[in-house]
Amino acid sequence: MSTQLLAGKRGVIFGALDNQSIAWQVAEVCAEMGATFTLTNAPVALRFGSLNELAERLNAEVIPADATSIEDLENLFTRSEEVLGGKIDFVLHAIGMSLNVRKGKEYTDLKHDWMLKTFDISAVSFHKMCQVLYKGDHMADWGSILGLTYIAAQRTFPDYSEMAESKALLESFARSFGYHFGEKNHVRVNTISQSPTMTTAGKGVKGFTEFFDYADNMSPLGNASARACGEYCATLFSDLTRYVTMQNLFHDGGFSSMGMNPKALK
């Protein structure tokens, strides 16, 4: 896209791993639209992904941070302000991981210490992130904070396991912090409920390929791609959506409003 919708905006993007990541696509779109930003992921993820390649291409600095660590987050946002030359206009939280899902544990036989780790990484990290931004006064007036979520927060998808509860918690944190940030300096906080997307993490869920096809058939517009999600995020980072806050916004081709599509029965 040639539009400079985000010209002059400064941001921080969490969670890009490789070119299949939604966060990776968000970064590419934001760069095309004139934004400058830092990129971050956990140190262990940086060893397995290709984030440095993206950073070099987009002229963005990578600042490693464990999103469950307050100290790491404080360093991330302080350093980002130094690198970018001012307060932060937008932040994307695109983080989620479940050891129970990775290990194929059934929902009725989850390891609860792993579940707590899932909650910390996938949801509590969002609260920690917002708290550090809030207390450190890192966000510019009328800024925008986004978290990526999924419809399993509202409906039952058995193989999504305790990630469903993580997303429900994430959405609740966004609503609660949306109030506090709005009162403080007009910063809005929202979540985007994205279609099933062929990311490295998504493909780790049992039966994902079959469900991807089902959702594509159920949705009148089909599944939204990672690139399309990046474009939607850009609109929510822009000044055109300054009064949208505390919302869970479905970006799923209409899947969330469908009861049944005859195509899905064929």
PDB file of C-alpha atoms in Angstrom:
ATOM      1  CA  MET A   1       0.000   0.000   0.000  1.00  0.00           C
ATOM      2  CA  SER A   2       1.229   3.484  -0.806  1.00  0.00           C
ATOM      3  CA  THR A   3      -0.818   5.394   1.808  1.00  0.00           C
ATOM      4  CA  GLN A   4       1.210   6.932   4.629  1.00  0.00           C
ATOM      5  CA  LEU A   5      -1.515   6.337   7.210  1.00  0.00           C
ATOM      6  CA  LEU A   6       1.029   5.888  10.000  1.00  0.00           C
ATOM      7  CA  ALA A   7       3.579   8.538   9.002  1.00  0.00           C
ATOM      8  CA  GLY A   8       5.338   9.811  12.114  1.00  0.00           C
ATOM      9  CA  LYS A   9       3.977   7.050  14.377  1.00  0.00           C
ATOM     10  CA  ARG A  10       6.301   5.165  16.710  1.00  0.00           C
ATOM     11  CA  GLY A  11       5.564   1.628  17.848  1.00  0.00           C
ATOM     12  CA  VAL A  12       6.630  -1.619  19.479  1.00  0.00           C
ATOM     13  CA  ILE A  13       5.667  -4.951  17.899  1.00  0.00           C
ATOM     14  CA  PHE A  14       5.775  -8.147  19.973  1.00  0.00           C
ATOM     15  CA  GLY A  15       5.807 -11.679  18.650  1.00  0.00           C
ATOM     16  CA  ALA A  16       7.177 -11.793  15.101  1.00  0.00           C
ATOM     17  CA  LEU A  17       8.985 -15.104  14.607  1.00  0.00           C
ATOM     18  CA  ASP A  18       9.061 -15.778  10.875  1.00  0.00           C
ATOM     19  CA  ASN A  19       7.261 -14.638   7.736  1.00  0.00           C
ATOM     20  CA  GLN A  20       4.195 -16.722   8.645  1.00  0.00           C
ATOM     21  CA  SER A  21       3.656 -14.705  11.839  1.00  0.00           C
ATOM     22  CA  ILE A  22       0.835 -12.182  11.972  1.00  0.00           C
ATOM     23  CA  ALA A  23       3.188  -9.807  13.826  1.00  0.00           C
ATOM     24  CA  TRP A  24       5.645 -10.101  10.920  1.00  0.00           C
ATOM     25  CA  GLN A  25       2.916  -8.996   8.503  1.00  0.00           C
ATOM     26  CA  VAL A  26       1.887  -6.172  10.840  1.00  0.00           C
ATOM     27  CA  ALA A  27       5.476  -4.931  10.847  1.00  0.00           C
ATOM     28  CA  GLU A  28       5.691  -4.970   7.055  1.00  0.00           C
ATOM     29  CA  VAL A  29       2.401  -3.088   6.672  1.00  0.00           C
ATOM     30  CA  CYS A  30       3.320  -0.510   9.328  1.00  0.00           C
ATOM     31  CA  ALA A  31       6.666   0.135   7.634  1.00  0.00           C
ATOM     32  CA  GLU A  32       4.948   0.607   4.278  1.00  0.00           C
ATOM     33  CA  MET A  33       2.546   3.075   5.897  1.00  0.00           C
ATOM     34  CA  GLY A  34       5.325   5.242   7.296  1.00  0.00           C
ATOM     35  CA  ALA A  35       5.705   4.058  10.891  1.00  0.00           C
ATOM     36  CA  THR A  36       8.954   3.444  12.739  1.00  0.00           C
ATOM     37  CA  PHE A  37       9.094   0.796  15.442  1.00  0.00           C
ATOM     38  CA  THR A  38      11.151  -1.637  17.459  1.00  0.00           C
ATOM     39  CA  LEU A  39      10.665  -5.394  17.283  1.00  0.00           C
ATOM     40  CA  THR A  40      10.763  -7.732  20.251  1.00  0.00           C
ATOM     41  CA  ASN A  41      10.466 -11.380  21.153  1.00  0.00           C
ATOM     42  CA  ALA A  42      11.727 -13.661  23.879  1.00  0.00           C
ATOM     43  CA  PRO A  43      15.463 -14.437  23.663  1.00  0.00           C
ATOM     44  CA  VAL A  44      14.748 -18.136  23.079  1.00  0.00           C
ATOM     45  CA  ALA A  45      12.414 -17.287  20.167  1.00  0.00           C
ATOM     46  CA  LEU A  46      15.074 -15.105  18.585  1.00  0.00           C
ATOM     47  CA  ARG A  47      17.347 -18.119  18.336  1.00  0.00           C
ATOM     48  CA  PHE A  48      14.792 -20.151  16.391  1.00  0.00           C
ATOM     49  CA  GLY A  49      13.149 -17.485  14.223  1.00  0.00           C
ATOM     50  CA  SER A  50      14.353 -15.020  11.614  1.00  0.00           C
ATOM     51  CA  LEU A  51      13.422 -11.711  13.260  1.00  0.00           C
ATOM     52  CA  ASN A  52      16.829 -10.173  12.641  1.00  0.00           C
ATOM     53  CA  GLU A  53      16.288 -10.618   8.912  1.00  0.00           C
ATOM     54  CA  LEU A  54      13.024  -8.649   9.114  1.00  0.00           C
ATOM     55  CA  ALA A  55      14.617  -5.959  11.280  1.00  0.00           C
ATOM     56  CA  GLU A  56      17.458  -5.435   8.831  1.00  0.00           C
ATOM     57  CA  ARG A  57      15.085  -5.145   5.899  1.00  0.00           C
ATOM     58  CA  LEU A  58      12.779  -2.681   7.676  1.00  0.00           C
ATOM     59  CA  ASN A  59      15.552  -0.771   9.453  1.00  0.00           C
ATOM     60  CA  ALA A  60      14.088  -1.628  12.862  1.00  0.00           C
ATOM     61  CA  GLU A  61      15.988  -2.411  16.047  1.00  0.00           C
ATOM     62  CA  VAL A  62      15.407  -5.739  17.806  1.00  0.00           C
ATOM     63  CA  ILE A  63      15.202  -5.493  21.594  1.00  0.00           C
ATOM     64  CA  PRO A  64      14.947  -8.946  23.222  1.00  0.00           C
ATOM     65  CA  ALA A  65      12.438  -9.159  26.069  1.00  0.00           C
ATOM     66  CA  ASP A  66      10.708 -11.882  28.033  1.00  0.00           C
ATOM     67  CA  ALA A  67       7.141 -10.530  28.155  1.00  0.00           C
ATOM     68  CA  THR A  68       6.584 -12.218  31.518  1.00  0.00           C
ATOM     69  CA  SER A  69       9.421 -10.182  33.075  1.00  0.00           C
ATOM     70  CA  ILE A  70       8.612  -6.697  34.394  1.00  0.00           C
ATOM     71  CA  GLU A  71      12.316  -5.816  34.312  1.00  0.00           C
ATOM     72  CA  ASP A  72      12.626  -6.839  30.650  1.00  0.00           C
ATOM     73  CA  LEU A  73       9.497  -4.868  29.742  1.00  0.00           C
ATOM     74  CA  GLU A  74      10.738  -1.755  31.527  1.00  0.00           C
ATOM     75  CA  ASN A  75      14.002  -1.969  29.609  1.00  0.00           C
ATOM     76  CA  LEU A  76      12.160  -2.606  26.335  1.00  0.00           C
ATOM     77  CA  PHE A  77       9.954   0.476  26.512  1.00  0.00           C
ATOM     78  CA  THR A  78      12.638   2.782  27.899  1.00  0.00           C
ATOM     79  CA  ARG A  79      15.045   1.661  25.190  1.00  0.00           C
ATOM     80  CA  SER A  80      12.321   1.936  22.506  1.00  0.00           C
ATOM     81  CA  GLU A  81      11.672   5.571  23.428  1.00  0.00           C
ATOM     82  CA  GLU A  82      15.398   6.262  23.099  1.00  0.00           C
ATOM     83  CA  VAL A  83      15.663   4.502  19.732  1.00  0.00           C
ATOM     84  CA  LEU A  84      12.484   6.010  18.291  1.00  0.00           C
ATOM     85  CA  GLY A  85      12.970   9.507  19.659  1.00  0.00           C
ATOM     86  CA  GLY A  86       9.791   9.901  21.660  1.00  0.00           C
ATOM     87  CA  LYS A  87       6.825   8.300  23.337  1.00  0.00           C
ATOM     88  CA  ILE A  88       5.150   5.249  21.832  1.00  0.00           C
ATOM     89  CA  ASP A  89       2.057   5.615  19.630  1.00  0.00           C
ATOM     90  CA  PHE A  90       1.177   1.945  19.177  1.00  0.00           C
ATOM     91  CA  VAL A  91       1.931  -1.483  20.628  1.00  0.00           C
ATOM     92  CA  LEU A  92       0.997  -4.923  19.303  1.00  0.00           C
ATOM     93  CA  HIS A  93       0.874  -7.923  21.660  1.00  0.00           C
ATOM     94  CA  ALA A  94       0.965 -11.074  19.515  1.00  0.00           C
ATOM     95  CA  ILE A  95       2.055 -13.670  22.054  1.00  0.00           C
ATOM     96  CA  GLY A  96       0.648 -17.099  22.877  1.00  0.00           C
ATOM     97  CA  MET A  97       2.041 -20.481  23.887  1.00  0.00           C
ATOM     98  CA  SER A  98       0.724 -23.613  25.595  1.00  0.00           C
ATOM     99  CA  LEU A  99       2.919 -26.525  26.614  1.00  0.00           C
ATOM    100  CA  ASN A 100      -0.231 -28.622  27.097  1.00  0.00           C
ATOM    101  CA  VAL A 101      -1.190 -28.054  23.457  1.00  0.00           C
ATOM    102  CA  ARG A 102       2.351 -28.677  22.259  1.00  0.00           C
ATOM    103  CA  LYS A 103       2.520 -31.940  24.189  1.00  0.00           C
ATOM    104  CA  GLY A 104      -0.918 -33.088  23.037  1.00  0.00           C
ATOM    105  CA  LYS A 105      -2.475 -33.145  26.522  1.00  0.00           C
ATOM    106  CA  GLU A 106      -6.247 -33.594  26.562  1.00  0.00           C
ATOM    107  CA  TYR A 107      -8.283 -30.811  28.193  1.00  0.00           C
ATOM    108  CA  THR A 108      -9.503 -33.190  30.901  1.00  0.00           C
ATOM    109  CA  ASP A 109      -5.922 -34.199  31.737  1.00  0.00           C
ATOM    110  CA  LEU A 110      -3.965 -30.950  31.678  1.00  0.00           C
ATOM    111  CA  LYS A 111      -0.855 -30.352  33.743  1.00  0.00           C
ATOM    112  CA  HIS A 112      -1.827 -27.377  35.863  1.00  0.00           C
ATOM    113  CA  ASP A 113       1.683 -26.024  36.304  1.00  0.00           C
ATOM    114  CA  TRP A 114       1.878 -25.894  32.506  1.00  0.00           C
ATOM    115  CA  MET A 115      -1.545 -24.218  32.458  1.00  0.00           C
ATOM    116  CA  LEU A 116      -0.303 -21.464  34.771  1.00  0.00           C
ATOM    117  CA  LYS A 117       2.675 -20.974  32.466  1.00  0.00           C
ATOM    118  CA  THR A 118       0.268 -20.699  29.529  1.00  0.00           C
ATOM    119  CA  PHE A 119      -1.728 -18.014  31.331  1.00  0.00           C
ATOM    120  CA  ASP A 120       1.422 -16.091  32.250  1.00  0.00           C
ATOM    121  CA  ILE A 121       2.841 -16.091  28.724  1.00  0.00           C
ATOM    122  CA  SER A 122      -0.383 -15.704  26.760  1.00  0.00           C
ATOM    123  CA  ALA A 123      -2.474 -13.373  28.927  1.00  0.00           C
ATOM    124  CA  VAL A 124      -0.843 -12.101  32.121  1.00  0.00           C
ATOM    125  CA  SER A 125       1.991 -10.801  29.935  1.00  0.00           C
ATOM    126  CA  PHE A 126      -0.567  -8.417  28.390  1.00  0.00           C
ATOM    127  CA  HIS A 127      -1.424  -7.025  31.830  1.00  0.00           C
ATOM    128  CA  LYS A 128       2.272  -6.731  32.692  1.00  0.00           C
ATOM    129  CA  MET A 129       2.926  -4.968  29.398  1.00  0.00           C
ATOM    130  CA  CYS A 130       0.082  -2.500  29.938  1.00  0.00           C
ATOM    131  CA  GLN A 131       1.088  -1.903  33.548  1.00  0.00           C
ATOM    132  CA  VAL A 132       4.666  -1.062  32.578  1.00  0.00           C
ATOM    133  CA  LEU A 133       3.429   1.251  29.807  1.00  0.00           C
ATOM    134  CA  TYR A 134       0.990   2.926  32.206  1.00  0.00           C
ATOM    135  CA  LYS A 135       3.284   3.379  35.197  1.00  0.00           C
ATOM    136  CA  GLY A 136       6.224   4.444  33.038  1.00  0.00           C
ATOM    137  CA  ASP A 137       4.087   6.935  31.067  1.00  0.00           C
ATOM    138  CA  HIS A 138       5.502   5.510  27.845  1.00  0.00           C
ATOM    139  CA  MET A 139       2.381   5.938  25.664  1.00  0.00           C
ATOM    140  CA  ALA A 140       1.751   9.099  23.661  1.00  0.00           C
ATOM    141  CA  ASP A 141      -1.655  10.777  23.921  1.00  0.00           C
ATOM    142  CA  TRP A 142      -4.264   9.075  21.693  1.00  0.00           C
ATOM    143  CA  GLY A 143      -2.038   6.041  21.297  1.00  0.00           C
ATOM    144  CA  SER A 144      -3.265   2.507  20.560  1.00  0.00           C
ATOM    145  CA  ILE A 145      -2.595  -0.862  22.206  1.00  0.00           C
ATOM    146  CA  LEU A 146      -3.729  -4.081  20.507  1.00  0.00           C
ATOM    147  CA  GLY A 147      -3.752  -7.733  21.535  1.00  0.00           C
ATOM    148  CA  LEU A 148      -4.441 -10.656  19.204  1.00  0.00           C
ATOM    149  CA  THR A 149      -7.118 -13.091  20.337  1.00  0.00           C
ATOM    150  CA  TYR A 150      -9.424 -15.796  18.989  1.00  0.00           C
ATOM    151  CA  ILE A 151     -13.135 -16.639  19.092  1.00  0.00           C
ATOM    152  CA  ALA A 152     -12.413 -19.619  21.364  1.00  0.00           C
ATOM    153  CA  ALA A 153     -12.582 -17.022  24.158  1.00  0.00           C
ATOM    154  CA  GLN A 154     -16.369 -17.051  23.649  1.00  0.00           C
ATOM    155  CA  ARG A 155     -17.093 -20.443  22.086  1.00  0.00           C
ATOM    156  CA  THR A 156     -15.830 -23.956  22.716  1.00  0.00           C
ATOM    157  CA  PHE A 157     -13.142 -25.359  20.430  1.00  0.00           C
ATOM    158  CA  PRO A 158     -11.981 -28.480  22.313  1.00  0.00           C
ATOM    159  CA  ASP A 159      -8.534 -28.804  20.751  1.00  0.00           C
ATOM    160  CA  TYR A 160      -7.673 -25.181  21.555  1.00  0.00           C
ATOM    161  CA  SER A 161      -7.456 -26.298  25.177  1.00  0.00           C
ATOM    162  CA  GLU A 162      -6.589 -23.782  27.907  1.00  0.00           C
ATOM    163  CA  MET A 163      -5.544 -21.243  25.295  1.00  0.00           C
ATOM    164  CA  ALA A 164      -9.290 -20.448  25.194  1.00  0.00           C
ATOM    165  CA  GLU A 165      -9.235 -19.316  28.815  1.00  0.00           C
ATOM    166  CA  SER A 166      -6.022 -17.402  28.122  1.00  0.00           C
ATOM    167  CA  LYS A 167      -7.702 -15.437  25.357  1.00  0.00           C
ATOM    168  CA  ALA A 168     -10.756 -14.736  27.523  1.00  0.00           C
ATOM    169  CA  LEU A 169      -8.441 -13.374  30.212  1.00  0.00           C
ATOM    170  CA  LEU A 170      -6.524 -11.314  27.653  1.00  0.00           C
ATOM    171  CA  GLU A 171      -9.759  -9.721  26.413  1.00  0.00           C
ATOM    172  CA  SER A 172     -10.802  -8.885  29.968  1.00  0.00           C
ATOM    173  CA  PHE A 173      -7.442  -7.246  30.691  1.00  0.00           C
ATOM    174  CA  ALA A 174      -7.843  -5.134  27.536  1.00  0.00           C
ATOM    175  CA  ARG A 175     -11.263  -3.875  28.607  1.00  0.00           C
ATOM    176  CA  SER A 176     -10.066  -3.067  32.120  1.00  0.00           C
ATOM    177  CA  PHE A 177      -6.903  -1.281  31.023  1.00  0.00           C
ATOM    178  CA  GLY A 178      -8.897   0.460  28.286  1.00  0.00           C
ATOM    179  CA  TYR A 179     -10.728   2.354  31.008  1.00  0.00           C
ATOM    180  CA  HIS A 180      -7.582   3.344  32.878  1.00  0.00           C
ATOM    181  CA  PHE A 181      -5.626   4.357  29.778  1.00  0.00           C
ATOM    182  CA  GLY A 182      -8.581   6.286  28.394  1.00  0.00           C
ATOM    183  CA  GLU A 183      -8.881   8.317  31.568  1.00  0.00           C
ATOM    184  CA  LYS A 184      -5.113   8.868  31.741  1.00  0.00           C
ATOM    185  CA  ASN A 185      -4.239  10.102  28.243  1.00  0.00           C
ATOM    186  CA  HIS A 186      -6.852   8.928  25.733  1.00  0.00           C
ATOM    187  CA  VAL A 187      -4.966   5.772  24.832  1.00  0.00           C
ATOM    188  CA  ARG A 188      -7.274   3.075  23.469  1.00  0.00           C
ATOM    189  CA  VAL A 189      -6.921  -0.639  24.165  1.00  0.00           C
ATOM    190  CA  ASN A 190      -8.556  -3.276  21.955  1.00  0.00           C
ATOM    191  CA  THR A 191      -8.275  -6.904  20.911  1.00  0.00           C
ATOM    192  CA  ILE A 192      -8.598  -8.356  17.414  1.00  0.00           C
ATOM    193  CA  SER A 193     -10.204 -11.779  17.101  1.00  0.00           C
ATOM    194  CA  GLN A 194      -8.552 -13.128  13.966  1.00  0.00           C
ATOM    195  CA  SER A 195      -9.537 -15.979  11.647  1.00  0.00           C
ATOM    196  CA  PRO A 196      -7.577 -19.220  11.983  1.00  0.00           C
ATOM    197  CA  THR A 197      -4.287 -18.335  10.308  1.00  0.00           C
ATOM    198  CA  MET A 198      -1.525 -20.547   8.949  1.00  0.00           C
ATOM    199  CA  THR A 199       1.147 -19.449  11.406  1.00  0.00           C
ATOM    200  CA  THR A 200       3.846 -21.605  12.974  1.00  0.00           C
ATOM    201  CA  ALA A 201       1.947 -21.558  16.290  1.00  0.00           C
ATOM    202  CA  GLY A 202      -1.471 -22.166  14.743  1.00  0.00           C
ATOM    203  CA  LYS A 203      -0.350 -25.233  12.849  1.00  0.00           C
ATOM    204  CA  GLY A 204       0.708 -26.764  16.175  1.00  0.00           C
ATOM    205  CA  VAL A 205      -2.925 -27.154  17.268  1.00  0.00           C
ATOM    206  CA  LYS A 206      -4.347 -30.646  16.636  1.00  0.00           C
ATOM    207  CA  GLY A 207      -6.701 -30.726  13.644  1.00  0.00           C
ATOM    208  CA  PHE A 208      -5.797 -27.166  12.651  1.00  0.00           C
ATOM    209  CA  THR A 209      -5.642 -27.767   8.892  1.00  0.00           C
ATOM    210  CA  GLU A 210      -9.099 -29.351   8.852  1.00  0.00           C
ATOM    211  CA  PHE A 211     -10.551 -26.566  10.973  1.00  0.00           C
ATOM    212  CA  PHE A 212      -8.901 -23.916   8.805  1.00  0.00           C
ATOM    213  CA  ASP A 213     -10.775 -25.323   5.796  1.00  0.00           C
ATOM    214  CA  TYR A 214     -14.035 -25.537   7.771  1.00  0.00           C
ATOM    215  CA  ALA A 215     -13.786 -21.891   8.912  1.00  0.00           C
ATOM    216  CA  ASP A 216     -12.948 -20.818   5.375  1.00  0.00           C
ATOM    217  CA  ASN A 217     -16.148 -22.472   4.133  1.00  0.00           C
ATOM    218  CA  MET A 218     -18.252 -21.122   6.996  1.00  0.00           C
ATOM    219  CA  SER A 219     -17.145 -17.509   6.485  1.00  0.00           C
ATOM    220  CA  PRO A 220     -18.934 -15.614   3.696  1.00  0.00           C
ATOM    221  CA  LEU A 221     -15.722 -13.747   2.894  1.00  0.00           C
ATOM    222  CA  GLY A 222     -13.405 -16.654   3.699  1.00  0.00           C
ATOM    223  CA  ASN A 223     -10.625 -16.600   6.272  1.00  0.00           C
ATOM    224  CA  ALA A 224      -8.771 -13.332   6.739  1.00  0.00           C
ATOM    225  CA  SER A 225      -5.079 -13.652   5.928  1.00  0.00           C
ATOM    226  CA  ALA A 226      -2.191 -12.559   8.135  1.00  0.00           C
ATOM    227  CA  ARG A 227      -1.504  -9.729   5.698  1.00  0.00           C
ATOM    228  CA  ALA A 228      -5.127  -8.552   5.911  1.00  0.00           C
ATOM    229  CA  CYS A 229      -4.867  -8.656   9.699  1.00  0.00           C
ATOM    230  CA  GLY A 230      -1.787  -6.457   9.463  1.00  0.00           C
ATOM    231  CA  GLU A 231      -3.755  -3.933   7.437  1.00  0.00           C
ATOM    232  CA  TYR A 232      -6.602  -3.990   9.948  1.00  0.00           C
ATOM    233  CA  CYS A 233      -4.140  -3.438  12.806  1.00  0.00           C
ATOM    234  CA  ALA A 234      -2.763  -0.428  10.941  1.00  0.00           C
ATOM    235  CA  THR A 235      -6.205   1.202  10.857  1.00  0.00           C
ATOM    236  CA  LEU A 236      -6.476   0.726  14.620  1.00  0.00           C
ATOM    237  CA  PHE A 237      -3.045   2.268  15.141  1.00  0.00           C
ATOM    238  CA  SER A 238      -4.055   5.278  13.048  1.00  0.00           C
ATOM    239  CA  ASP A 239      -5.787   8.506  14.056  1.00  0.00           C
ATOM    240  CA  LEU A 240      -8.899   7.417  12.139  1.00  0.00           C
ATOM    241  CA  THR A 241      -9.970   5.129  15.010  1.00  0.00           C
ATOM    242  CA  ARG A 242      -9.269   7.393  17.990  1.00  0.00           C
ATOM    243  CA  TYR A 243     -12.628   6.673  19.648  1.00  0.00           C
ATOM    244  CA  VAL A 244     -12.560   2.880  19.351  1.00  0.00           C
ATOM    245  CA  THR A 245     -11.564   1.358  22.678  1.00  0.00           C
ATOM    246  CA  MET A 246     -12.317  -1.541  25.046  1.00  0.00           C
ATOM    247  CA  GLN A 247     -13.593  -3.580  22.093  1.00  0.00           C
ATOM    248  CA  ASN A 248     -13.046  -7.133  20.900  1.00  0.00           C
ATOM    249  CA  LEU A 249     -13.111  -6.712  17.129  1.00  0.00           C
ATOM    250  CA  PHE A 250     -13.766  -9.747  14.926  1.00  0.00           C
ATOM    251  CA  HIS A 251     -11.603  -9.942  11.816  1.00  0.00           C
ATOM    252  CA  ASP A 252     -12.782 -13.289  10.515  1.00  0.00           C
ATOM    253  CA  GLY A 253     -14.662 -12.943   7.231  1.00  0.00           C
ATOM    254  CA  GLY A 254     -18.008 -13.127   9.055  1.00  0.00           C
ATOM    255  CA  PHE A 255     -17.384 -16.462  10.802  1.00  0.00           C
ATOM    256  CA  SER A 256     -18.384 -15.096  14.222  1.00  0.00           C
ATOM    257  CA  SER A 257     -21.894 -14.168  13.007  1.00  0.00           C
ATOM    258  CA  MET A 258     -22.652 -17.384  11.107  1.00  0.00           C
ATOM    259  CA  GLY A 259     -24.842 -20.235  12.319  1.00  0.00           C
ATOM    260  CA  MET A 260     -24.347 -22.531   9.320  1.00  0.00           C
ATOM    261  CA  ASN A 261     -23.162 -22.088   5.782  1.00  0.00           C
ATOM    262  CA  PRO A 262     -24.389 -24.758   3.303  1.00  0.00           C
ATOM    263  CA  LYS A 263     -20.884 -24.825   1.798  1.00  0.00           C
ATOM    264  CA  ALA A 264     -19.571 -26.273   5.063  1.00  0.00           C
ATOM    265  CA  LEU A 265     -21.870 -29.295   4.712  1.00  0.00           C
ATOM    266  CA  LYS A 266     -20.499 -30.366   1.349  1.00  0.00           C
TER     267      LYS A 266
END
